[in-house]
Amino acid sequence: MSETHSFTVGYVRHEMQGPLPPPVAESGAVKWMRENLFSSWLNAILTVVSLFVIWWVLSHTLPWMLAGVWSASSLTDCRNILAERGYSSGACWAVITERWPQLIFGFYPSELYWRPILAFVLLIGAVAPVLYTSLPRKMLWFSLIYPLIAYYLLWGGSVWTPVMLAVGFSLVGMGGTLASNKSGFFFGVLIAILIFLLMFFDPLSALLNVMGGIAGLFSADSVRLSPMIGSLALRDLFPLMPTLSDLLGSIAPIGLESVTSREIGGFLLALVIGLSAIVFSMPLGILLALGRQSDLFIINKVCVTFIEVIRGIPLIVWLFTASTLLNYFLPPGTTFDLILRVIIMVTFFAAAYIAEVIRGGLAALPKGQYEGADSLGLDYWQSMRLIILPQALKISIPGIVNTFIGLFKDTVLVVFIGLLDPIGFINLIRATVEWNGIYWELYIFVGLCFFLFCFFMSRYSQYLERKLRTDHR
Amino acid sequence: MSETAAIERAIDRSQMQVSDEVAIEITNMNKWYGQFHVLRDIDLTVNRGERIVICGPSGSGKSTLIRCINALEEHQKGKIVVDGTHLSSDIKNIDKVRSEVGMVFQHFNLFPHLTILENCTLAPIWVRKTPKREAEQVAMHYLKKVKIPEQANKYPGQLSGGQQQRVAIARSLCMKPRIMLFDEPTSALDPEMIKEVLDTMIELAEEGMTMLVVTHEMGFAQAVANRVIFMDQGQIVEQNEPKEFFNNPKSDRTKLFLSQILGH
Ligand SMILES: Nc1ncnc2c1ncn2[C@@H]1O[C@H](COP(=O)(O)OP(=O)(O)OP(=O)(O)O)[C@@H](O)[C@H]1O
Ligand SMILES: [Mg+2]
């Protein structure tokens, strides 16, 4: 080696020459355009056609939008203003500036707008620690009690209702944790359910009511039979927590002015239904997916049936069920809030979809992950929670977010059972004398709002996927 | 398969003692996959401190046998007693046995969403209820032992195959198992990585660990094992101490297998 070097040394350059800069035509915007827009004849033609289409669409819509009138009291007023300015046509954004409170809040009393606004601001605080793990973990406690705070702010009423709910749920949680530490997760869940029933229902009468309802469905004497069984049970027993909160309410009547469900509408309604369903369908969907994978015959069949039945029937049918048929199973005389019923139905519907998405994630995991967890002596729930679900959920993120986006948009279906979501209010506004005949502006506004929410969800899911990428493949 | 890694280093045999205490006892065990009879009348007693190598042609039931020992597979007939615990369908027993028996797989089966350190501390924390701080100290001790303490905060995807398999061994050791099962731990690895994993296993044997190893590394068998078992078609055909087994195989099936695997 050394000899060769000494012979050839005169010809060998000892320092490397620095790399040359690329030729001018190959860098910057010109290069980008050549590579991406004009790389071939076909590509060039497509580029020109696309540019033409974009120009055509904008040339028809932009002038209409920009000429828009922002303040007017009615559609005719608006048209007059446009004519004065010399435009033949133009948007009438005034309907939004005039009516946006209704589109956002529905008939919520305007002096109480601060309550939904506060609830929304707190929502950001509650969601942040869930979405961004870099925030202190203690904030999760706030996320946990947030649903009760939101409920209290939105509906108002006696402060004791949410307080007793909180007390009841912490008892359920503590009892469940204690029992699961002592004798396994499954037992813990059982105890938790038991305490829950004892606190908030009176299990016997609830059971009898459901039985009465079912019996009623199938028997000719339905009308007589079901209230009979129902009232029979309500005699002696009563649910613990509601009674206690009534009692405290009569001793110390503290609370906010109550707002009825009828007054809640617009985007407020869409958000309440959509977010509740998203939050509650996730755990339910996970349990259903695990149940569908389970070897335990009964659990497996129950989950499969639930998923297939719920998924196989259109949401609108379920919403009608919620608004009418569900009354049938409830104790006579109880008023079970319509919004609550809708939330339950939408949650079930979303959970069935989520379950299938997560099942896909579970199936995609190699068998070795289950075996690795088993071989270390982790029990079923530990291996699910620590090993299997984190990975399966990560794989399922695009599908989950897809389902949530679909779900959020589907909340507009509640307009068909008489709830006034944004679409419902568009119909209302268009029926007034002032704004009769307007449509584009309202639909654009509502569409834009939905788009912003959905776009945020989509962006967040992409952030999450990037953050959770640890496999470095 | 003809070239197996030669074991060059001297083996320290001072701690390698086989005691009279029985670690695993399998009597008349049978297993079926549907109609297919995978394991037939398996009888095997393993004493504490034994190092057993199991070999045999593909599909002969080696993996199935050692997976039955920690109940990753269910057996339908016969009895398996591990460390005094009878393997029945009782879940409590099964989880107990699994936490006492370490297992190393062909494809490592590390948890890709957890760091190396978390992989190692997970089971001690959740199964043994060891405090986190202590579990981490133990994990670092074993990661040093398998010579990769500096990788503790990386993810499995960032490590080479040999490193991953050594992490898998450390992960099992963190549970302080009394028995270790290995299912072809080196057959998914490149030659130079095979050596580092075998070295780790030899060190483990030198400390007196009870080991059952399914492998085709005959160099390892000759250097470390005190017994070699040959399986074919779901049966234990022949077992002997390594010297006798390789120089003087009794059955024709063993001879055929050895001639194929040793390449003459
Ligand atoms: N889950 C299963 N269902 C049905 N048959 C199976 C299953 N797993 C293994 N088998 C069959 O059982 C037999 C024994 O398989 P096993 O994996 O124990 O063989 P092996 O000796 O480990 O082979 P290899 O050296 O290829 O790993 C094979 O014929 C295989 O096809
Ligand atoms: Mg095998």
mmCIF file of N, CA and C in Angstrom, chain A residues 335-426:
data_model
loop_
_atom_site.group_PDB
_atom_site.id
_atom_site.type_symbol
_atom_site.label_atom_id
_atom_site.label_comp_id
_atom_site.label_asym_id
_atom_site.label_seq_id
_atom_site.Cartn_x
_atom_site.Cartn_y
_atom_site.Cartn_z
ATOM 1 N N THR A 335 -89.304 12.415 33.384
ATOM 2 C CA THR A 335 -88.965 13.145 32.174
ATOM 3 C C THR A 335 -87.472 12.978 31.972
ATOM 4 N N PHE A 336 -87.147 12.315 30.917
ATOM 5 C CA PHE A 336 -85.753 12.022 30.628
ATOM 6 C C PHE A 336 -85.389 12.936 29.476
ATOM 7 N N ASP A 337 -84.477 13.833 29.750
ATOM 8 C CA ASP A 337 -84.211 14.898 28.816
ATOM 9 C C ASP A 337 -83.928 14.409 27.400
ATOM 10 N N LEU A 338 -84.513 15.073 26.402
ATOM 11 C CA LEU A 338 -84.355 14.628 25.014
ATOM 12 C C LEU A 338 -82.903 14.704 24.560
ATOM 13 N N ILE A 339 -82.219 15.801 24.957
ATOM 14 C CA ILE A 339 -80.813 15.934 24.550
ATOM 15 C C ILE A 339 -79.992 14.783 25.121
ATOM 16 N N LEU A 340 -80.273 14.427 26.377
ATOM 17 C CA LEU A 340 -79.554 13.326 27.009
ATOM 18 C C LEU A 340 -79.791 12.024 26.251
ATOM 19 N N ARG A 341 -81.047 11.817 25.849
ATOM 20 C CA ARG A 341 -81.375 10.601 25.103
ATOM 21 C C ARG A 341 -80.627 10.574 23.775
ATOM 22 N N VAL A 342 -80.593 11.733 23.118
ATOM 23 C CA VAL A 342 -79.891 11.795 21.836
ATOM 24 C C VAL A 342 -78.410 11.519 22.039
ATOM 25 N N ILE A 343 -77.829 12.093 23.116
ATOM 26 C CA ILE A 343 -76.412 11.853 23.383
ATOM 27 C C ILE A 343 -76.157 10.360 23.564
ATOM 28 N N ILE A 344 -77.037 9.700 24.306
ATOM 29 C CA ILE A 344 -76.853 8.265 24.524
ATOM 30 C C ILE A 344 -76.891 7.512 23.199
ATOM 31 N N MET A 345 -77.853 7.831 22.363
ATOM 32 C CA MET A 345 -77.984 7.127 21.083
ATOM 33 C C MET A 345 -76.787 7.385 20.178
ATOM 34 N N VAL A 346 -76.386 8.657 20.079
ATOM 35 C CA VAL A 346 -75.251 8.977 19.210
ATOM 36 C C VAL A 346 -73.987 8.311 19.752
ATOM 37 N N THR A 347 -73.855 8.275 21.087
ATOM 38 C CA THR A 347 -72.704 7.604 21.692
ATOM 39 C C THR A 347 -72.678 6.132 21.302
ATOM 40 N N PHE A 348 -73.807 5.454 21.438
ATOM 41 C CA PHE A 348 -73.863 4.037 21.062
ATOM 42 C C PHE A 348 -73.484 3.859 19.606
ATOM 43 N N PHE A 349 -74.045 4.727 18.766
ATOM 44 C CA PHE A 349 -73.802 4.610 17.334
ATOM 45 C C PHE A 349 -72.309 4.766 17.031
ATOM 46 N N ALA A 350 -71.715 5.816 17.627
ATOM 47 C CA ALA A 350 -70.283 6.040 17.386
ATOM 48 C C ALA A 350 -69.454 4.903 17.963
ATOM 49 N N ALA A 351 -69.871 4.405 19.142
ATOM 50 C CA ALA A 351 -69.085 3.344 19.790
ATOM 51 C C ALA A 351 -69.019 2.104 18.915
ATOM 52 N N ALA A 352 -70.118 1.796 18.227
ATOM 53 C CA ALA A 352 -70.116 0.610 17.365
ATOM 54 C C ALA A 352 -69.084 0.769 16.251
ATOM 55 N N TYR A 353 -69.005 1.961 15.682
ATOM 56 C CA TYR A 353 -68.014 2.204 14.634
ATOM 57 C C TYR A 353 -66.600 2.182 15.191
ATOM 58 N N ILE A 354 -66.417 2.883 16.325
ATOM 59 C CA ILE A 354 -65.098 2.928 16.953
ATOM 60 C C ILE A 354 -64.620 1.517 17.270
ATOM 61 N N ALA A 355 -65.538 0.685 17.764
ATOM 62 C CA ALA A 355 -65.174 -0.690 18.121
ATOM 63 C C ALA A 355 -64.598 -1.415 16.916
ATOM 64 N N GLU A 356 -65.214 -1.238 15.762
ATOM 65 C CA GLU A 356 -64.722 -1.929 14.577
ATOM 66 C C GLU A 356 -63.375 -1.368 14.127
ATOM 67 N N VAL A 357 -63.213 -0.060 14.248
ATOM 68 C CA VAL A 357 -61.927 0.537 13.882
ATOM 69 C C VAL A 357 -60.821 -0.007 14.787
ATOM 70 N N ILE A 358 -61.105 -0.061 16.088
ATOM 71 C CA ILE A 358 -60.093 -0.531 17.039
ATOM 72 C C ILE A 358 -59.828 -2.027 16.844
ATOM 73 N N ARG A 359 -60.881 -2.771 16.489
ATOM 74 C CA ARG A 359 -60.675 -4.197 16.237
ATOM 75 C C ARG A 359 -59.666 -4.391 15.101
ATOM 76 N N GLY A 360 -59.756 -3.507 14.100
ATOM 77 C CA GLY A 360 -58.772 -3.564 13.023
ATOM 78 C C GLY A 360 -57.362 -3.362 13.564
ATOM 79 N N GLY A 361 -57.215 -2.398 14.472
ATOM 80 C CA GLY A 361 -55.908 -2.138 15.073
ATOM 81 C C GLY A 361 -55.421 -3.331 15.879
ATOM 82 N N LEU A 362 -56.346 -3.941 16.633
ATOM 83 C CA LEU A 362 -55.966 -5.105 17.446
ATOM 84 C C LEU A 362 -55.500 -6.248 16.543
ATOM 85 N N ALA A 363 -56.210 -6.419 15.424
ATOM 86 C CA ALA A 363 -55.867 -7.524 14.529
ATOM 87 C C ALA A 363 -54.530 -7.284 13.844
ATOM 88 N N ALA A 364 -54.172 -5.996 13.691
ATOM 89 C CA ALA A 364 -52.935 -5.688 12.975
ATOM 90 C C ALA A 364 -51.691 -5.940 13.832
ATOM 91 N N LEU A 365 -51.879 -6.080 15.142
ATOM 92 C CA LEU A 365 -50.710 -6.309 15.997
ATOM 93 C C LEU A 365 -50.201 -7.732 15.816
ATOM 94 N N PRO A 366 -48.870 -7.915 15.729
ATOM 95 C CA PRO A 366 -48.349 -9.272 15.620
ATOM 96 C C PRO A 366 -48.662 -10.080 16.877
ATOM 97 N N LYS A 367 -48.849 -11.387 16.686
ATOM 98 C CA LYS A 367 -49.189 -12.276 17.789
ATOM 99 C C LYS A 367 -48.114 -12.226 18.867
ATOM 100 N N GLY A 368 -46.879 -11.956 18.452
ATOM 101 C CA GLY A 368 -45.771 -11.914 19.387
ATOM 102 C C GLY A 368 -45.949 -10.899 20.502
ATOM 103 N N GLN A 369 -46.687 -9.816 20.240
ATOM 104 C CA GLN A 369 -46.909 -8.818 21.291
ATOM 105 C C GLN A 369 -47.761 -9.387 22.408
ATOM 106 N N TYR A 370 -48.807 -10.129 22.034
ATOM 107 C CA TYR A 370 -49.638 -10.776 23.052
ATOM 108 C C TYR A 370 -48.797 -11.784 23.836
ATOM 109 N N GLU A 371 -47.978 -12.559 23.100
ATOM 110 C CA GLU A 371 -47.195 -13.605 23.761
ATOM 111 C C GLU A 371 -46.119 -13.008 24.652
ATOM 112 N N GLY A 372 -45.493 -11.912 24.167
ATOM 113 C CA GLY A 372 -44.495 -11.246 24.985
ATOM 114 C C GLY A 372 -45.089 -10.801 26.307
ATOM 115 N N ALA A 373 -46.274 -10.200 26.236
ATOM 116 C CA ALA A 373 -46.940 -9.731 27.450
ATOM 117 C C ALA A 373 -47.316 -10.909 28.339
ATOM 118 N N ASP A 374 -47.889 -11.952 27.745
ATOM 119 C CA ASP A 374 -48.283 -13.130 28.526
ATOM 120 C C ASP A 374 -47.086 -13.767 29.218
ATOM 121 N N SER A 375 -45.969 -13.873 28.466
ATOM 122 C CA SER A 375 -44.843 -14.606 29.011
ATOM 123 C C SER A 375 -44.222 -13.898 30.211
ATOM 124 N N LEU A 376 -44.514 -12.606 30.370
ATOM 125 C CA LEU A 376 -43.974 -11.885 31.531
ATOM 126 C C LEU A 376 -44.900 -11.991 32.734
ATOM 127 N N GLY A 377 -46.044 -12.640 32.562
ATOM 128 C CA GLY A 377 -46.952 -12.826 33.690
ATOM 129 C C GLY A 377 -47.946 -11.698 33.878
ATOM 130 N N LEU A 378 -48.033 -10.778 32.906
ATOM 131 C CA LEU A 378 -49.055 -9.734 32.996
ATOM 132 C C LEU A 378 -50.429 -10.378 32.834
ATOM 133 N N ASP A 379 -51.415 -9.917 33.610
ATOM 134 C CA ASP A 379 -52.738 -10.501 33.424
ATOM 135 C C ASP A 379 -53.439 -9.824 32.252
ATOM 136 N N TYR A 380 -54.647 -10.307 31.933
ATOM 137 C CA TYR A 380 -55.320 -9.844 30.720
ATOM 138 C C TYR A 380 -55.443 -8.324 30.658
ATOM 139 N N TRP A 381 -55.971 -7.728 31.738
ATOM 140 C CA TRP A 381 -56.219 -6.286 31.686
ATOM 141 C C TRP A 381 -54.933 -5.493 31.667
ATOM 142 N N GLN A 382 -53.908 -5.993 32.373
ATOM 143 C CA GLN A 382 -52.616 -5.303 32.321
ATOM 144 C C GLN A 382 -52.041 -5.345 30.919
ATOM 145 N N SER A 383 -52.079 -6.520 30.298
ATOM 146 C CA SER A 383 -51.453 -6.582 28.978
ATOM 147 C C SER A 383 -52.244 -5.758 27.967
ATOM 148 N N MET A 384 -53.572 -5.724 28.121
ATOM 149 C CA MET A 384 -54.360 -4.884 27.218
ATOM 150 C C MET A 384 -53.995 -3.418 27.407
ATOM 151 N N ARG A 385 -54.004 -2.977 28.674
ATOM 152 C CA ARG A 385 -53.839 -1.553 28.957
ATOM 153 C C ARG A 385 -52.423 -1.064 28.660
ATOM 154 N N LEU A 386 -51.435 -1.905 28.968
ATOM 155 C CA LEU A 386 -50.055 -1.432 28.878
ATOM 156 C C LEU A 386 -49.398 -1.758 27.542
ATOM 157 N N ILE A 387 -49.791 -2.863 26.939
ATOM 158 C CA ILE A 387 -49.081 -3.314 25.741
ATOM 159 C C ILE A 387 -49.962 -3.218 24.494
ATOM 160 N N ILE A 388 -51.112 -3.851 24.543
ATOM 161 C CA ILE A 388 -51.891 -4.034 23.322
ATOM 162 C C ILE A 388 -52.611 -2.752 22.909
ATOM 163 N N LEU A 389 -53.396 -2.176 23.831
ATOM 164 C CA LEU A 389 -54.200 -1.012 23.439
ATOM 165 C C LEU A 389 -53.363 0.193 23.004
ATOM 166 N N PRO A 390 -52.281 0.540 23.733
ATOM 167 C CA PRO A 390 -51.520 1.696 23.249
ATOM 168 C C PRO A 390 -51.100 1.541 21.791
ATOM 169 N N GLN A 391 -50.710 0.322 21.417
ATOM 170 C CA GLN A 391 -50.281 0.127 20.028
ATOM 171 C C GLN A 391 -51.460 0.055 19.072
ATOM 172 N N ALA A 392 -52.513 -0.646 19.499
ATOM 173 C CA ALA A 392 -53.677 -0.784 18.611
ATOM 174 C C ALA A 392 -54.332 0.572 18.377
ATOM 175 N N LEU A 393 -54.410 1.377 19.442
ATOM 176 C CA LEU A 393 -55.030 2.692 19.293
ATOM 177 C C LEU A 393 -54.197 3.568 18.379
ATOM 178 N N LYS A 394 -52.879 3.449 18.503
ATOM 179 C CA LYS A 394 -52.011 4.252 17.650
ATOM 180 C C LYS A 394 -52.251 3.915 16.181
ATOM 181 N N ILE A 395 -52.338 2.645 15.901
ATOM 182 C CA ILE A 395 -52.607 2.243 14.508
ATOM 183 C C ILE A 395 -53.965 2.764 14.059
ATOM 184 N N SER A 396 -54.917 2.822 15.007
ATOM 185 C CA SER A 396 -56.295 3.158 14.627
ATOM 186 C C SER A 396 -56.568 4.655 14.545
ATOM 187 N N ILE A 397 -55.577 5.488 14.899
ATOM 188 C CA ILE A 397 -55.865 6.931 14.963
ATOM 189 C C ILE A 397 -56.579 7.461 13.720
ATOM 190 N N PRO A 398 -56.086 7.179 12.508
ATOM 191 C CA PRO A 398 -56.783 7.761 11.338
ATOM 192 C C PRO A 398 -58.241 7.321 11.280
ATOM 193 N N GLY A 399 -58.495 6.055 11.558
ATOM 194 C CA GLY A 399 -59.867 5.559 11.519
ATOM 195 C C GLY A 399 -60.740 6.159 12.599
ATOM 196 N N ILE A 400 -60.164 6.317 13.791
ATOM 197 C CA ILE A 400 -60.927 6.890 14.896
ATOM 198 C C ILE A 400 -61.310 8.327 14.576
ATOM 199 N N VAL A 401 -60.320 9.099 14.125
ATOM 200 C CA VAL A 401 -60.596 10.502 13.820
ATOM 201 C C VAL A 401 -61.599 10.606 12.673
ATOM 202 N N ASN A 402 -61.466 9.725 11.716
ATOM 203 C CA ASN A 402 -62.421 9.679 10.612
ATOM 204 C C ASN A 402 -63.842 9.480 11.143
ATOM 205 N N THR A 403 -63.990 8.544 12.059
ATOM 206 C CA THR A 403 -65.304 8.286 12.654
ATOM 207 C C THR A 403 -65.811 9.513 13.404
ATOM 208 N N PHE A 404 -64.928 10.136 14.166
ATOM 209 C CA PHE A 404 -65.337 11.300 14.953
ATOM 210 C C PHE A 404 -65.773 12.449 14.057
ATOM 211 N N ILE A 405 -65.045 12.654 12.966
ATOM 212 C CA ILE A 405 -65.413 13.732 12.053
ATOM 213 C C ILE A 405 -66.789 13.449 11.463
ATOM 214 N N GLY A 406 -66.996 12.194 11.059
ATOM 215 C CA GLY A 406 -68.303 11.820 10.520
ATOM 216 C C GLY A 406 -69.398 12.013 11.545
ATOM 217 N N LEU A 407 -69.101 11.591 12.778
ATOM 218 C CA LEU A 407 -70.069 11.713 13.857
ATOM 219 C C LEU A 407 -70.453 13.166 14.102
ATOM 220 N N PHE A 408 -69.412 14.022 14.139
ATOM 221 C CA PHE A 408 -69.683 15.428 14.429
ATOM 222 C C PHE A 408 -70.596 16.044 13.375
ATOM 223 N N LYS A 409 -70.349 15.684 12.122
ATOM 224 C CA LYS A 409 -71.198 16.236 11.071
ATOM 225 C C LYS A 409 -72.601 15.636 11.112
ATOM 226 N N ASP A 410 -72.671 14.365 11.539
ATOM 227 C CA ASP A 410 -73.975 13.706 11.592
ATOM 228 C C ASP A 410 -74.897 14.291 12.653
ATOM 229 N N THR A 411 -74.325 15.087 13.577
ATOM 230 C CA THR A 411 -75.208 15.659 14.600
ATOM 231 C C THR A 411 -76.275 16.539 13.976
ATOM 232 N N VAL A 412 -76.070 16.992 12.745
ATOM 233 C CA VAL A 412 -77.098 17.842 12.128
ATOM 234 C C VAL A 412 -78.387 17.062 11.896
ATOM 235 N N LEU A 413 -78.302 15.720 11.964
ATOM 236 C CA LEU A 413 -79.524 14.926 11.771
ATOM 237 C C LEU A 413 -80.564 15.166 12.859
ATOM 238 N N VAL A 414 -80.124 15.688 14.005
ATOM 239 C CA VAL A 414 -81.097 15.869 15.089
ATOM 240 C C VAL A 414 -82.182 16.866 14.703
ATOM 241 N N VAL A 415 -81.957 17.592 13.632
ATOM 242 C CA VAL A 415 -82.988 18.535 13.201
ATOM 243 C C VAL A 415 -84.289 17.786 12.880
ATOM 244 N N PHE A 416 -84.163 16.523 12.486
ATOM 245 C CA PHE A 416 -85.354 15.766 12.103
ATOM 246 C C PHE A 416 -86.201 15.340 13.295
ATOM 247 N N ILE A 417 -85.627 15.345 14.500
ATOM 248 C CA ILE A 417 -86.485 15.031 15.641
ATOM 249 C C ILE A 417 -86.812 16.299 16.418
ATOM 250 N N GLY A 418 -86.687 17.427 15.739
ATOM 251 C CA GLY A 418 -87.202 18.658 16.322
ATOM 252 C C GLY A 418 -86.222 19.423 17.185
ATOM 253 N N LEU A 419 -84.974 18.988 17.248
ATOM 254 C CA LEU A 419 -83.988 19.788 17.969
ATOM 255 C C LEU A 419 -83.453 20.845 17.018
ATOM 256 N N LEU A 420 -83.142 22.017 17.571
ATOM 257 C CA LEU A 420 -82.745 23.110 16.693
ATOM 258 C C LEU A 420 -81.227 23.264 16.643
ATOM 259 N N ASP A 421 -80.603 22.474 15.824
ATOM 260 C CA ASP A 421 -79.164 22.601 15.619
ATOM 261 C C ASP A 421 -78.951 23.690 14.563
ATOM 262 N N PRO A 422 -77.724 23.954 14.114
ATOM 263 C CA PRO A 422 -77.531 25.054 13.150
ATOM 264 C C PRO A 422 -78.444 24.955 11.933
ATOM 265 N N ILE A 423 -78.626 23.754 11.403
ATOM 266 C CA ILE A 423 -79.492 23.602 10.230
ATOM 267 C C ILE A 423 -80.933 23.980 10.592
ATOM 268 N N GLY A 424 -81.340 23.562 11.774
ATOM 269 C CA GLY A 424 -82.688 23.922 12.234
ATOM 270 C C GLY A 424 -82.865 25.422 12.272
ATOM 271 N N PHE A 425 -81.823 26.112 12.719
ATOM 272 C CA PHE A 425 -81.937 27.571 12.791
ATOM 273 C C PHE A 425 -81.901 28.224 11.430
ATOM 274 N N ILE A 426 -81.182 27.615 10.495
ATOM 275 C CA ILE A 426 -81.222 28.164 9.138
ATOM 276 C C ILE A 426 -82.661 28.148 8.649
#
